[in-house]
XYZ file of C-alpha atoms in Angstrom:
400
model
C -0.053 0.080 -0.177
C 1.230 3.414 -0.934
C 2.195 5.935 1.722
C 0.350 9.184 1.663
C 2.255 12.096 -0.456
C 1.895 14.436 2.428
C 4.972 12.240 3.831
C 7.294 12.865 0.851
C 6.357 16.550 0.355
C 7.635 17.229 4.039
C 11.526 19.482 4.275
C 12.982 17.158 6.262
C 16.016 18.723 8.611
C 19.386 18.070 7.546
C 20.260 18.330 10.991
C 19.024 14.940 11.811
C 20.704 13.580 9.066
C 24.332 14.430 10.318
C 23.468 13.144 13.736
C 22.720 10.043 12.446
C 25.997 10.030 10.283
C 27.941 11.346 13.416
C 26.140 8.252 15.427
C 27.472 5.858 12.969
C 30.921 7.184 13.065
C 30.982 6.715 16.645
C 29.969 3.328 16.308
C 32.842 2.309 14.351
C 35.365 3.377 16.612
C 35.699 7.423 15.582
C 35.434 9.909 17.988
C 33.305 13.162 16.974
C 33.014 16.414 18.293
C 28.954 17.363 18.310
C 28.509 20.877 17.290
C 25.342 19.774 15.176
C 22.268 20.098 17.367
C 21.215 22.490 19.839
C 21.420 19.555 22.977
C 22.633 21.675 25.935
C 25.110 19.226 27.530
C 24.057 19.945 30.934
C 21.639 17.366 32.661
C 18.331 18.292 33.738
C 18.751 19.685 37.452
C 18.407 17.365 40.155
C 15.509 18.835 42.033
C 13.928 19.019 38.311
C 14.248 15.313 37.942
C 13.432 14.188 41.503
C 9.785 16.485 41.304
C 9.153 14.211 38.113
C 10.070 10.998 39.905
C 8.013 11.875 43.201
C 4.867 12.387 40.849
C 5.412 9.215 39.511
C 6.073 7.389 42.570
C 2.896 9.128 44.275
C 0.595 7.691 41.428
C 0.313 11.297 39.443
C 0.779 8.925 36.086
C -2.926 9.348 34.478
C -4.633 11.805 31.942
C -4.409 15.237 32.744
C -6.532 17.988 30.771
C -6.366 18.656 27.299
C -4.378 21.993 27.820
C -2.462 20.352 30.949
C -2.952 21.144 34.541
C -4.190 24.229 36.215
C -1.526 24.965 38.443
C 1.386 24.430 35.598
C -0.928 26.890 33.344
C -0.835 29.397 36.547
C 2.763 28.799 37.033
C 3.683 29.589 33.130
C 1.309 32.780 33.194
C 3.168 33.853 36.248
C 6.476 33.387 34.543
C 5.285 35.131 31.805
C 3.945 37.933 33.413
C 6.935 38.618 35.109
C 9.338 38.225 32.169
C 7.074 40.620 29.587
C 5.559 42.850 32.067
C 1.963 42.148 31.173
C -0.692 40.824 33.040
C -1.282 36.909 31.771
C -3.313 34.145 33.339
C -3.640 30.476 33.121
C -6.532 30.875 30.431
C -3.906 31.782 28.159
C -2.245 29.059 28.691
C -2.187 25.573 26.892
C 0.911 23.200 27.740
C 1.613 20.792 24.965
C 4.265 17.828 24.340
C 7.351 19.999 23.905
C 7.360 23.527 21.829
C 7.335 21.938 18.669
C 3.911 20.749 18.806
C 3.095 23.979 20.436
C 3.963 25.402 16.958
C 2.250 22.890 14.926
C -1.366 23.034 16.936
C -1.248 27.049 16.724
C -0.504 27.070 13.090
C -3.546 24.427 12.769
C -5.814 26.696 14.820
C -5.173 29.920 12.869
C -4.725 29.229 9.438
C -6.891 28.033 6.362
C -5.563 25.698 3.544
C -3.867 28.002 1.171
C -3.127 30.399 3.690
C 0.250 32.213 3.776
C 2.893 32.311 6.359
C 6.026 34.139 6.632
C 8.878 32.329 7.863
C 12.507 33.556 8.318
C 15.318 32.422 5.956
C 17.588 31.523 7.939
C 14.969 29.967 10.394
C 14.666 26.524 11.932
C 13.261 24.071 9.188
C 10.832 22.895 11.436
C 8.540 26.277 10.843
C 8.337 24.982 6.999
C 7.289 21.443 7.790
C 4.685 22.721 10.736
C 3.260 25.484 8.057
C 3.015 22.577 5.436
C 1.617 20.119 7.396
C -1.188 22.833 8.590
C -2.114 22.992 5.145
C -0.377 26.310 4.971
C 2.031 27.885 2.193
C 5.246 28.954 3.447
C 6.403 32.704 2.128
C 10.132 32.819 3.105
C 11.634 36.328 4.078
C 15.355 37.228 4.016
C 17.141 38.011 7.126
C 20.229 40.574 6.678
C 23.193 39.528 8.707
C 24.790 42.741 8.320
C 22.344 44.096 10.209
C 22.021 41.300 13.103
C 20.075 39.224 11.150
C 17.097 41.467 10.608
C 14.423 41.980 7.824
C 13.902 44.670 5.637
C 10.286 45.645 5.917
C 9.671 47.495 2.814
C 11.047 43.975 1.042
C 8.813 42.141 3.369
C 5.569 44.364 2.523
C 5.955 43.423 -0.829
C 5.962 39.742 0.159
C 2.082 40.337 2.067
C -0.730 39.093 0.002
C -4.281 39.019 0.740
C -3.986 35.096 1.609
C -1.155 36.375 4.169
C -2.339 35.664 7.974
C 0.895 35.521 10.158
C 4.677 35.902 10.799
C 6.808 33.647 12.438
C 9.742 35.417 14.290
C 12.727 33.805 16.452
C 14.655 35.931 18.761
C 17.253 34.891 20.315
C 17.414 33.129 17.157
C 17.774 29.208 16.492
C 20.342 29.294 13.502
C 21.650 32.602 14.096
C 22.210 33.565 17.604
C 20.532 36.570 16.987
C 18.953 38.965 19.258
C 16.494 42.026 18.652
C 16.159 45.364 20.117
C 13.052 47.160 21.750
C 13.324 49.282 18.351
C 13.375 46.799 16.089
C 10.601 44.897 17.611
C 8.444 47.918 17.721
C 8.890 48.753 14.269
C 8.003 45.618 13.192
C 4.726 45.174 15.352
C 3.865 48.477 13.571
C 4.174 46.413 10.421
C 2.251 43.585 11.844
C -0.386 46.023 12.659
C -0.742 47.812 9.427
C -0.938 44.495 7.191
C -3.288 43.153 9.696
C -1.140 39.787 10.795
C -0.594 37.855 13.811
C 2.877 37.504 15.154
C 4.192 33.778 16.002
C 6.735 34.809 18.346
C 8.950 31.495 19.180
C 10.719 32.664 22.154
C 12.008 29.057 23.752
C 15.598 30.815 24.081
C 13.865 33.482 25.941
C 16.530 32.860 29.336
C 19.536 33.530 27.070
C 20.249 36.674 26.157
C 23.907 37.660 27.087
C 23.662 41.384 26.849
C 20.525 43.303 28.514
C 17.284 41.922 28.768
C 14.880 39.436 26.081
C 12.468 41.401 24.147
C 9.408 39.771 23.990
C 6.769 40.482 21.488
C 4.285 40.111 24.011
C 5.619 42.992 26.105
C 4.997 45.618 23.387
C 1.743 44.468 21.318
C -1.724 43.447 21.856
C -2.360 39.636 23.068
C -4.595 39.950 20.023
C -1.879 39.928 17.555
C 0.712 38.144 19.415
C 1.123 34.330 20.064
C 4.133 33.176 22.027
C 5.679 29.893 21.715
C 8.209 28.610 24.154
C 8.772 25.561 26.559
C 11.055 24.122 29.174
C 13.775 22.184 26.721
C 16.204 24.827 26.652
C 15.969 26.912 29.768
C 16.135 24.230 31.984
C 17.916 21.169 29.780
C 14.830 19.230 29.667
C 14.836 18.427 25.701
C 13.770 14.775 26.136
C 10.702 15.273 28.923
C 8.761 17.500 25.698
C 7.223 19.979 27.940
C 5.888 23.450 25.836
C 3.733 25.809 25.850
C 1.259 28.288 23.545
C 0.446 32.016 25.257
C -1.936 33.498 23.497
C -5.531 35.048 23.582
C -8.273 32.668 24.941
C -9.908 32.307 21.827
C -6.699 30.730 20.315
C -6.182 28.576 23.739
C -9.357 26.991 23.419
C -8.804 26.085 20.145
C -5.240 24.914 20.451
C -6.581 22.808 23.592
C -9.178 21.294 21.509
C -6.706 20.174 18.863
C -4.325 18.668 21.760
C -7.332 15.526 22.317
C -7.049 13.962 19.113
C -3.206 14.228 18.489
C -1.618 13.696 22.031
C -4.745 13.434 24.665
C -2.685 15.513 26.959
C 1.071 16.346 27.943
C 2.732 13.966 30.180
C 1.848 14.341 33.535
C 4.876 13.543 34.954
C 6.581 15.966 33.000
C 4.322 18.543 33.824
C 4.965 18.023 37.662
C 9.074 18.439 36.844
C 8.480 21.450 35.001
C 6.206 23.003 37.577
C 9.031 22.583 39.947
C 11.607 23.777 37.570
C 9.799 27.173 36.951
C 8.646 27.502 41.074
C 11.911 26.287 42.220
C 15.570 28.042 42.252
C 16.462 29.701 39.024
C 20.431 29.456 39.743
C 21.026 26.556 37.289
C 19.620 28.852 34.658
C 21.868 31.428 35.529
C 24.720 29.094 35.233
C 24.078 27.365 32.101
C 23.290 31.007 30.589
C 26.862 32.173 31.828
C 28.276 28.964 30.161
C 26.669 29.521 27.000
C 28.097 32.892 27.279
C 31.088 31.853 27.730
C 31.455 29.305 24.889
C 30.037 31.791 21.989
C 33.053 34.082 23.530
C 35.422 31.125 22.681
C 33.814 30.501 19.107
C 34.198 34.105 18.293
C 37.670 34.225 19.544
C 38.732 31.896 17.319
C 36.572 32.213 14.158
C 36.077 35.939 13.788
C 40.194 36.745 13.396
C 40.001 34.088 11.035
C 36.791 35.672 8.700
C 35.003 33.148 9.098
C 32.244 34.333 11.683
C 29.177 35.873 9.983
C 27.456 37.629 12.748
C 28.574 37.685 16.306
C 26.454 35.675 18.594
C 24.034 37.463 21.263
C 21.887 34.935 22.644
C 20.676 31.209 22.301
C 23.726 28.619 21.572
C 24.260 28.762 17.646
C 26.670 30.640 15.311
C 26.696 30.768 11.525
C 30.258 30.124 9.626
C 31.098 31.280 6.147
C 32.430 28.388 4.178
C 31.955 30.094 0.699
C 35.803 30.092 0.186
C 35.966 26.131 0.263
C 33.495 26.057 -2.965
C 31.736 23.262 -1.508
C 27.784 23.589 -0.476
C 27.233 23.128 3.072
C 25.847 19.503 2.645
C 29.126 18.536 0.799
C 30.947 20.452 3.563
C 29.612 19.144 6.622
C 30.064 15.383 5.555
C 33.888 16.212 4.566
C 34.295 18.121 8.041
C 32.774 15.108 9.767
C 34.915 12.431 7.726
C 38.353 14.373 7.474
C 38.036 16.462 11.083
C 35.848 14.341 13.018
C 33.517 17.423 14.145
C 29.946 17.361 13.234
C 27.722 20.547 12.129
C 24.348 21.650 10.648
C 24.430 22.295 6.946
C 23.282 26.061 6.280
C 20.840 25.056 3.791
C 18.952 23.033 5.879
C 17.564 26.884 7.613
C 17.111 28.232 3.919
C 18.643 29.293 0.534
C 20.149 32.396 2.228
C 22.503 30.256 4.308
C 23.641 27.752 1.773
C 27.277 28.968 1.938
C 27.324 28.738 5.746
C 27.326 26.008 8.790
C 25.731 25.933 11.746
C 27.484 25.075 15.023
C 26.130 24.595 18.610
C 28.039 26.219 21.274
C 25.962 23.933 23.621
C 28.894 21.578 23.519
C 31.583 21.855 26.335
C 34.270 24.320 26.576
C 36.835 22.069 25.311
C 34.460 20.495 22.296
C 33.499 24.465 21.313
C 37.626 25.170 21.597
C 38.565 22.470 19.321
C 35.901 22.110 17.057
C 36.208 25.692 16.120
C 39.939 25.318 15.559
C 39.342 22.203 13.596
C 36.735 24.022 11.739
C 39.013 26.998 10.893
C 42.082 24.604 10.023
C 39.487 22.940 7.489
C 38.542 26.233 5.696
C 42.235 27.642 5.688
C 43.206 24.827 3.005
C 40.931 27.243 0.702
C 39.012 25.572 -2.314
C 37.994 22.277 -1.028
C 36.158 21.094 -4.511
C 39.983 20.943 -5.450
C 41.480 18.652 -3.118
C 41.126 14.958 -3.558
C 37.630 13.627 -3.846
C 35.849 12.112 -1.325
C 32.749 9.664 -1.833
C 29.935 11.698 0.004
C 27.983 8.756 0.911
C 26.864 7.848 4.198
C 29.035 4.741 3.706
C 32.517 6.920 4.557
C 31.190 8.064 7.568
């Protein structure tokens, strides 16, 4: 029996391909420095893990309401109210099985088949998949690295058609490590108002801004316009716990909650207990991780910037974009050769959009030593110049 066409039409992430190749290389006994995926190298803090264990031991292992337990919704609302400076209640929050699901269900709730959504280029590849799975049409908009990976609003205006419903933004950014100023955010929100669009603001890296405070779209616009996506994965190093949330006007939350039931029934009860402990417990762990990510970004900058390889200095999250244009390889070829010849796994730029095809993304969520050594190997590899002129290497998975 044939598989549905929607599966073959999905844009899959090149990140997972590199992860698989790196894992296979390690199985063969070759060491790999992992800079391909945004996986914090910190364990989930002990008090958070223990809260999850305690919930399971105490029998909190059944179904919960679609939108999550009320106490967690209220805790997320209090967290967002404090960080954004606006009043948010639990009725404005839906808990989901990860921020990826939060994004997908939001799109399912607000767009009709054929509606258009503006998506950043470069941007996280799952944005494209989520729009397409919801039946929407992706309209990419380019981010300018010379302007801190910001958009040109005049060019953006030309992309807004009568079918355009929303724009996705992501600051701090994956893959660029860029953050946004209040001034720029206000200009964007004025644009959104003028064009009658909704903002889907992915703020999952909100706790990792290296200088100044995080600028949330929620802080500067009507809740009628802004839908915030976030979660616990990055802030509390809980990527495998799969717990995220949507913050929006009640109409959207009710729609998203309704969609949870046929897709997941409810979020994990145990994960909800752990995240509630994370939000309401000591935040020293977050501050420690932020300090480490800032330090690692500085290590990467100190090695790559003098070599002219850093496209833009990262100011948040734990990523940076590296210029590989002098290699004369496309980014997919480059990351395969980098893994094969230097033992460093990185993400191909083109998986984040057409504008990034001459770059790679590195994750600085690895240890200090791995970030330092990985960046040195990338620098040294690129110092060889035109890699297309060197001995040809088989680009098949079997060589890695």
